PDB file of C-alpha atoms in Angstrom:
ATOM      1  CA  MET H   1      38.993  19.335  34.813  1.00  0.00           C
ATOM      2  CA  ILE H   2      41.858  20.257  32.576  1.00  0.00           C
ATOM      3  CA  LEU H   3      41.021  21.620  29.101  1.00  0.00           C
ATOM      4  CA  ILE H   4      43.499  21.068  26.336  1.00  0.00           C
ATOM      5  CA  ASN H   5      43.173  23.148  23.099  1.00  0.00           C
ATOM      6  CA  LEU H   6      44.136  20.881  20.291  1.00  0.00           C
ATOM      7  CA  LEU H   7      43.263  23.523  17.496  1.00  0.00           C
ATOM      8  CA  PRO H   8      46.075  25.253  15.574  1.00  0.00           C
ATOM      9  CA  HIS H   9      45.957  28.468  17.598  1.00  0.00           C
ATOM     10  CA  ARG H  10      49.088  29.886  15.997  1.00  0.00           C
ATOM     11  CA  GLU H  11      47.502  29.787  12.569  1.00  0.00           C
ATOM     12  CA  LEU H  12      44.331  31.369  13.894  1.00  0.00           C
ATOM     13  CA  ALA H  13      46.320  34.191  15.494  1.00  0.00           C
ATOM     14  CA  ARG H  14      48.282  34.700  12.276  1.00  0.00           C
ATOM     15  CA  LYS H  15      45.044  34.775  10.311  1.00  0.00           C
ATOM     16  CA  ARG H  16      43.565  37.391  12.672  1.00  0.00           C
ATOM     17  CA  ARG H  17      46.681  39.553  12.369  1.00  0.00           C
ATOM     18  CA  LYS H  18      46.533  39.247   8.586  1.00  0.00           C
ATOM     19  CA  GLU H  19      42.889  40.254   8.560  1.00  0.00           C
ATOM     20  CA  GLN H  20      43.637  43.220  10.841  1.00  0.00           C
ATOM     21  CA  PHE H  21      46.535  44.282   8.585  1.00  0.00           C
ATOM     22  CA  THR H  22      44.362  43.978   5.495  1.00  0.00           C
ATOM     23  CA  LEU H  23      41.641  46.007   7.163  1.00  0.00           C
ATOM     24  CA  GLY H  24      44.113  48.683   8.304  1.00  0.00           C
ATOM     25  CA  LEU H  25      45.666  48.814   4.824  1.00  0.00           C
ATOM     26  CA  GLY H  26      42.248  49.184   3.241  1.00  0.00           C
ATOM     27  CA  LEU H  27      41.325  51.925   5.670  1.00  0.00           C
ATOM     28  CA  SER H  28      44.652  53.676   4.947  1.00  0.00           C
ATOM     29  CA  VAL H  29      44.074  53.446   1.191  1.00  0.00           C
ATOM     30  CA  LEU H  30      40.549  54.761   1.638  1.00  0.00           C
ATOM     31  CA  ALA H  31      41.802  57.626   3.819  1.00  0.00           C
ATOM     32  CA  GLY H  32      44.497  58.385   1.232  1.00  0.00           C
ATOM     33  CA  VAL H  33      41.954  58.413  -1.595  1.00  0.00           C
ATOM     34  CA  LEU H  34      39.641  60.661   0.400  1.00  0.00           C
ATOM     35  CA  LEU H  35      42.550  63.011   1.186  1.00  0.00           C
ATOM     36  CA  ALA H  36      43.601  63.081  -2.479  1.00  0.00           C
ATOM     37  CA  VAL H  37      40.039  63.827  -3.506  1.00  0.00           C
ATOM     38  CA  LEU H  38      39.849  66.637  -0.963  1.00  0.00           C
ATOM     39  CA  VAL H  39      43.201  68.117  -2.098  1.00  0.00           C
ATOM     40  CA  TYR H  40      42.188  67.821  -5.777  1.00  0.00           C
ATOM     41  CA  THR H  41      38.863  69.467  -5.059  1.00  0.00           C
ATOM     42  CA  TRP H  42      40.600  72.305  -3.166  1.00  0.00           C
ATOM     43  CA  PHE H  43      43.077  72.873  -6.004  1.00  0.00           C
ATOM     44  CA  GLN H  44      40.274  72.841  -8.550  1.00  0.00           C
ATOM     45  CA  ALA H  45      38.391  75.425  -6.518  1.00  0.00           C
ATOM     46  CA  GLN H  46      41.533  77.606  -6.328  1.00  0.00           C
ATOM     47  CA  ILE H  47      42.123  77.240 -10.071  1.00  0.00           C
ATOM     48  CA  SER H  48      38.512  78.082 -10.834  1.00  0.00           C
ATOM     49  CA  ASP H  49      38.662  81.117  -8.565  1.00  0.00           C
ATOM     50  CA  GLN H  50      41.919  82.284 -10.203  1.00  0.00           C
ATOM     51  CA  GLN H  51      40.420  81.778 -13.657  1.00  0.00           C
ATOM     52  CA  ASP H  52      37.452  83.912 -12.638  1.00  0.00           C
ATOM     53  CA  LYS H  53      39.852  86.606 -11.422  1.00  0.00           C
ATOM     54  CA  ASN H  54      41.865  86.365 -14.651  1.00  0.00           C
ATOM     55  CA  GLN H  55      38.712  86.712 -16.718  1.00  0.00           C
ATOM     56  CA  MET H  56      37.686  89.754 -14.711  1.00  0.00           C
ATOM     57  CA  LEU H  57      41.150  91.251 -15.196  1.00  0.00           C
ATOM     58  CA  LYS H  58      40.949  90.594 -18.947  1.00  0.00           C
ATOM     59  CA  THR H  59      37.593  92.341 -19.064  1.00  0.00           C
ATOM     60  CA  GLU H  60      38.954  95.349 -17.173  1.00  0.00           C
ATOM     61  CA  ILE H  61      42.085  95.423 -19.350  1.00  0.00           C
ATOM     62  CA  THR H  62      39.886  95.440 -22.461  1.00  0.00           C
ATOM     63  CA  LYS H  63      37.962  98.398 -21.044  1.00  0.00           C
ATOM     64  CA  PHE H  64      41.185 100.248 -20.199  1.00  0.00           C
ATOM     65  CA  ASP H  65      42.582  99.538 -23.669  1.00  0.00           C
ATOM     66  CA  ALA H  66      39.494 101.105 -25.193  1.00  0.00           C
ATOM     67  CA  GLN H  67      39.849 104.122 -22.896  1.00  0.00           C
ATOM     68  CA  ILE H  68      43.564 104.422 -23.758  1.00  0.00           C
ATOM     69  CA  LYS H  69      42.722 104.389 -27.465  1.00  0.00           C
ATOM     70  CA  ASN H  70      40.165 107.131 -26.869  1.00  0.00           C
ATOM     71  CA  ILE H  71      42.717 109.159 -24.899  1.00  0.00           C
ATOM     72  CA  ALA H  72      45.328 108.657 -27.628  1.00  0.00           C
ATOM     73  CA  GLY H  73      42.801 109.833 -30.201  1.00  0.00           C
ATOM     74  CA  LEU H  74      42.006 112.906 -28.105  1.00  0.00           C
ATOM     75  CA  GLU H  75      45.714 113.664 -27.658  1.00  0.00           C
ATOM     76  CA  ALA H  76      46.225 113.411 -31.425  1.00  0.00           C
ATOM     77  CA  GLU H  77      43.305 115.769 -32.010  1.00  0.00           C
ATOM     78  CA  ILE H  78      44.658 118.209 -29.411  1.00  0.00           C
ATOM     79  CA  ALA H  79      48.113 118.078 -31.019  1.00  0.00           C
ATOM     80  CA  ALA H  80      46.589 118.722 -34.450  1.00  0.00           C
ATOM     81  CA  LEU H  81      44.560 121.645 -33.095  1.00  0.00           C
ATOM     82  CA  LEU H  82      47.650 123.114 -31.414  1.00  0.00           C
ATOM     83  CA  ALA H  83      49.623 122.710 -34.632  1.00  0.00           C
ATOM     84  CA  ARG H  84      46.907 124.499 -36.603  1.00  0.00           C
ATOM     85  CA  GLN H  85      46.724 127.216 -33.952  1.00  0.00           C
ATOM     86  CA  GLN H  86      50.497 127.659 -34.100  1.00  0.00           C
ATOM     87  CA  ALA H  87      50.383 127.806 -37.898  1.00  0.00           C
ATOM     88  CA  VAL H  88      47.694 130.497 -37.772  1.00  0.00           C
ATOM     89  CA  GLU H  89      49.681 132.473 -35.188  1.00  0.00           C
ATOM     90  CA  ASN H  90      52.813 132.179 -37.317  1.00  0.00           C
ATOM     91  CA  LEU H  91      50.908 133.392 -40.386  1.00  0.00           C
ATOM     92  CA  GLN H  92      49.539 136.349 -38.439  1.00  0.00           C
ATOM     93  CA  ALA H  93      53.011 137.138 -37.115  1.00  0.00           C
ATOM     94  CA  ASP H  94      54.610 136.710 -40.553  1.00  0.00           C
ATOM     95  CA  ARG H  95      52.346 139.325 -42.094  1.00  0.00           C
ATOM     96  CA  ASN H  96      54.470 142.030 -40.471  1.00  0.00           C
ATOM     97  CA  MET H  97      57.826 140.367 -41.121  1.00  0.00           C
ATOM     98  CA  PRO H  98      58.541 142.317 -44.357  1.00  0.00           C
ATOM     99  CA  VAL H  99      57.824 145.568 -42.503  1.00  0.00           C
ATOM    100  CA  HIS H 100      60.221 144.636 -39.688  1.00  0.00           C
ATOM    101  CA  LEU H 101      62.774 143.449 -42.231  1.00  0.00           C
ATOM    102  CA  LEU H 102      62.865 146.686 -44.211  1.00  0.00           C
ATOM    103  CA  ALA H 103      62.565 148.977 -41.192  1.00  0.00           C
ATOM    104  CA  GLU H 104      65.262 147.243 -39.163  1.00  0.00           C
ATOM    105  CA  LEU H 105      67.602 146.807 -42.112  1.00  0.00           C
ATOM    106  CA  VAL H 106      67.509 150.522 -42.894  1.00  0.00           C
ATOM    107  CA  GLN H 107      68.301 151.307 -39.250  1.00  0.00           C
ATOM    108  CA  GLN H 108      71.194 148.864 -39.010  1.00  0.00           C
ATOM    109  CA  LEU H 109      72.972 149.801 -42.269  1.00  0.00           C
ATOM    110  CA  PRO H 110      76.204 151.672 -41.492  1.00  0.00           C
ATOM    111  CA  GLU H 111      77.395 154.615 -43.576  1.00  0.00           C
ATOM    112  CA  GLY H 112      79.005 153.476 -46.787  1.00  0.00           C
ATOM    113  CA  VAL H 113      77.043 150.183 -47.095  1.00  0.00           C
ATOM    114  CA  TYR H 114      74.498 149.649 -49.861  1.00  0.00           C
ATOM    115  CA  ILE H 115      72.165 146.696 -50.395  1.00  0.00           C
ATOM    116  CA  THR H 116      71.805 145.697 -54.049  1.00  0.00           C
ATOM    117  CA  SER H 117      69.760 142.496 -53.669  1.00  0.00           C
ATOM    118  CA  MET H 118      67.634 140.905 -50.991  1.00  0.00           C
ATOM    119  CA  GLN H 119      65.825 137.560 -51.038  1.00  0.00           C
ATOM    120  CA  GLN H 120      63.670 136.117 -48.258  1.00  0.00           C
ATOM    121  CA  THR H 121      62.868 132.405 -47.945  1.00  0.00           C
ATOM    122  CA  ASP H 122      60.685 131.713 -44.896  1.00  0.00           C
ATOM    123  CA  GLN H 123      62.737 133.261 -42.062  1.00  0.00           C
ATOM    124  CA  ASN H 124      66.064 133.248 -43.918  1.00  0.00           C
ATOM    125  CA  VAL H 125      67.157 136.427 -45.679  1.00  0.00           C
ATOM    126  CA  ALA H 126      70.013 136.558 -48.180  1.00  0.00           C
ATOM    127  CA  LEU H 127      71.589 139.999 -48.637  1.00  0.00           C
ATOM    128  CA  GLN H 128      73.962 141.142 -51.362  1.00  0.00           C
ATOM    129  CA  GLY H 129      75.530 144.548 -51.389  1.00  0.00           C
ATOM    130  CA  VAL H 130      78.505 146.840 -51.747  1.00  0.00           C
ATOM    131  CA  ALA H 131      80.542 148.429 -48.957  1.00  0.00           C
ATOM    132  CA  GLN H 132      83.266 151.026 -49.014  1.00  0.00           C
ATOM    133  CA  SER H 133      85.524 148.726 -46.966  1.00  0.00           C
ATOM    134  CA  ASN H 134      85.666 145.412 -45.152  1.00  0.00           C
ATOM    135  CA  GLU H 135      85.295 147.271 -41.850  1.00  0.00           C
ATOM    136  CA  ARG H 136      81.882 148.511 -42.960  1.00  0.00           C
ATOM    137  CA  VAL H 137      80.787 144.930 -43.594  1.00  0.00           C
ATOM    138  CA  SER H 138      82.031 143.914 -40.147  1.00  0.00           C
ATOM    139  CA  GLU H 139      80.070 146.783 -38.608  1.00  0.00           C
ATOM    140  CA  LEU H 140      76.924 145.644 -40.440  1.00  0.00           C
ATOM    141  CA  LEU H 141      77.355 142.114 -39.091  1.00  0.00           C
ATOM    142  CA  ARG H 142      77.754 143.462 -35.544  1.00  0.00           C
ATOM    143  CA  ASN H 143      74.631 145.614 -35.907  1.00  0.00           C
ATOM    144  CA  LEU H 144      72.562 142.705 -37.168  1.00  0.00           C
ATOM    145  CA  ALA H 145      73.793 140.466 -34.347  1.00  0.00           C
ATOM    146  CA  ASN H 146      73.587 142.876 -31.399  1.00  0.00           C
ATOM    147  CA  ASN H 147      71.415 145.905 -32.130  1.00  0.00           C
ATOM    148  CA  SER H 148      68.149 144.456 -33.428  1.00  0.00           C
ATOM    149  CA  PRO H 149      65.666 142.011 -31.875  1.00  0.00           C
ATOM    150  CA  TRP H 150      64.408 141.086 -35.343  1.00  0.00           C
ATOM    151  CA  PHE H 151      67.649 139.583 -36.675  1.00  0.00           C
ATOM    152  CA  SER H 152      69.671 136.616 -35.422  1.00  0.00           C
ATOM    153  CA  ARG H 153      72.681 134.562 -36.473  1.00  0.00           C
ATOM    154  CA  PRO H 154      74.083 136.794 -39.242  1.00  0.00           C
ATOM    155  CA  GLU H 155      76.630 134.929 -41.356  1.00  0.00           C
ATOM    156  CA  LEU H 156      79.084 136.299 -43.888  1.00  0.00           C
ATOM    157  CA  ILE H 157      78.932 134.082 -46.969  1.00  0.00           C
ATOM    158  CA  GLU H 158      81.366 135.904 -49.231  1.00  0.00           C
ATOM    159  CA  ILE H 159      83.290 139.160 -49.504  1.00  0.00           C
ATOM    160  CA  VAL H 160      85.180 140.089 -52.669  1.00  0.00           C
ATOM    161  CA  ALA H 161      87.288 143.137 -53.472  1.00  0.00           C
ATOM    162  CA  ALA H 162      86.094 145.101 -56.505  1.00  0.00           C
ATOM    163  CA  THR H 163      86.191 148.552 -58.060  1.00  0.00           C
ATOM    164  CA  ALA H 164      83.413 151.084 -58.541  1.00  0.00           C
ATOM    165  CA  ASN H 165      83.487 153.770 -61.257  1.00  0.00           C
ATOM    166  CA  LEU H 166      81.888 156.840 -59.769  1.00  0.00           C
ATOM    167  CA  THR H 167      83.019 159.043 -62.669  1.00  0.00           C
ATOM    168  CA  PRO H 168      85.276 158.332 -65.654  1.00  0.00           C
ATOM    169  CA  ARG H 169      88.199 159.574 -63.570  1.00  0.00           C
ATOM    170  CA  ASP H 170      87.022 158.529 -60.080  1.00  0.00           C
ATOM    171  CA  VAL H 171      87.550 154.806 -59.514  1.00  0.00           C
ATOM    172  CA  ARG H 172      87.313 153.488 -55.952  1.00  0.00           C
ATOM    173  CA  ARG H 173      87.964 150.113 -54.380  1.00  0.00           C
ATOM    174  CA  VAL H 174      84.880 148.552 -52.767  1.00  0.00           C
ATOM    175  CA  ALA H 175      83.878 145.210 -51.202  1.00  0.00           C
ATOM    176  CA  ASN H 176      81.077 143.127 -52.673  1.00  0.00           C
ATOM    177  CA  PHE H 177      79.539 140.955 -49.959  1.00  0.00           C
ATOM    178  CA  GLN H 178      76.904 138.317 -49.377  1.00  0.00           C
ATOM    179  CA  ILE H 179      75.301 137.893 -45.934  1.00  0.00           C
ATOM    180  CA  ARG H 180      72.722 135.429 -44.660  1.00  0.00           C
ATOM    181  CA  VAL H 181      70.642 136.317 -41.598  1.00  0.00           C
ATOM    182  CA  LYS H 182      67.572 134.894 -39.885  1.00  0.00           C
ATOM    183  CA  LEU H 183      64.504 137.080 -39.414  1.00  0.00           C
ATOM    184  CA  VAL H 184      62.869 136.564 -36.006  1.00  0.00           C
ATOM    185  CA  ARG H 185      59.107 136.188 -35.713  1.00  0.00           C
ATOM    186  CA  ALA H 186      57.156 138.519 -33.457  1.00  0.00           C
ATOM    187  CA  SER H 187      56.337 135.589 -31.138  1.00  0.00           C
ATOM    188  CA  GLU H 188      60.041 134.773 -30.831  1.00  0.00           C
ATOM    189  CA  ALA H 189      61.395 138.297 -30.526  1.00  0.00           C
ATOM    190  CA  PRO H 190      62.513 139.405 -27.026  1.00  0.00           C
ATOM    191  CA  LYS H 191      60.369 141.909 -25.185  1.00  0.00           C
ATOM    192  CA  THR H 192      62.225 145.097 -26.123  1.00  0.00           C
ATOM    193  CA  PRO H 193      60.965 148.556 -27.081  1.00  0.00           C
ATOM    194  CA  ALA H 194      59.391 148.479 -30.515  1.00  0.00           C
ATOM    195  CA  SER H 195      61.527 149.448 -33.470  1.00  0.00           C
ATOM    196  CA  LYS H 196      60.945 152.716 -35.253  1.00  0.00           C
ATOM    197  CA  SER H 197      58.131 152.662 -37.738  1.00  0.00           C
ATOM    198  CA  PRO H 198      58.817 153.157 -41.466  1.00  0.00           C
ATOM    199  CA  ALA H 199      57.389 156.680 -41.213  1.00  0.00           C
ATOM    200  CA  GLN H 200      60.052 157.550 -38.635  1.00  0.00           C
ATOM    201  CA  LEU H 201      62.724 156.337 -41.008  1.00  0.00           C
ATOM    202  CA  SER H 202      61.979 158.980 -43.644  1.00  0.00           C
ATOM    203  CA  SER H 203      64.684 161.174 -42.089  1.00  0.00           C
ATOM    204  CA  LYS H 204      67.397 158.668 -43.095  1.00  0.00           C
ATOM    205  CA  PRO H 205      69.676 159.901 -45.885  1.00  0.00           C
ATOM    206  CA  ALA H 206      68.782 158.826 -49.387  1.00  0.00           C
ATOM    207  CA  SER H 207      72.165 157.026 -49.598  1.00  0.00           C
ATOM    208  CA  ASP H 208      70.819 154.410 -47.137  1.00  0.00           C
ATOM    209  CA  ALA H 209      67.969 153.317 -49.412  1.00  0.00           C
ATOM    210  CA  VAL H 210      67.529 149.573 -49.824  1.00  0.00           C
ATOM    211  CA  ASN H 211      66.838 148.048 -53.222  1.00  0.00           C
ATOM    212  CA  ARG H 212      65.013 144.745 -53.209  1.00  0.00           C
TER     213      ARG H 212
END
């Protein structure tokens, strides 16, 4: 017996294909949503983990900042203590500066040079005096620069020709001069044999006396 299908089979096949396509599309959308949810969840976990790390870093940075402030405070205290120590050492060293000044100046004065005024301001010493000639002044500058560890950077400020009346009939030409020199502290002086003490200078001629 021959069977003849009189139903619209093409429409049924098209309907089945449409249903299959709709099902596949739905499954694809569902898979896409699930994948998006998984990716979003993974990113959120990474962000949360990074935020935890950032918070931990902030906490550690806060601790280090506090330690740095403490260290800075300690360094400031150390610097202040060193400054006070240096000031005390300078004061102790400066106690003997007038002794070195007078003793060394008497030793370095050439013949024919007389000091009439001397003024000390901190380590700077201003000298005024009279010399028999300009060469004597030059010799004094060389002595102060090269022969004493207690003087440095002597500088001639002024030299003026003048006359000196030794007696009513004895008038001589002299040179009035002004010199500035720096007195070196004991802590800054080079390690050289100590200068002669003032007692050892008593043998110097009376003409070399220094008036302050």
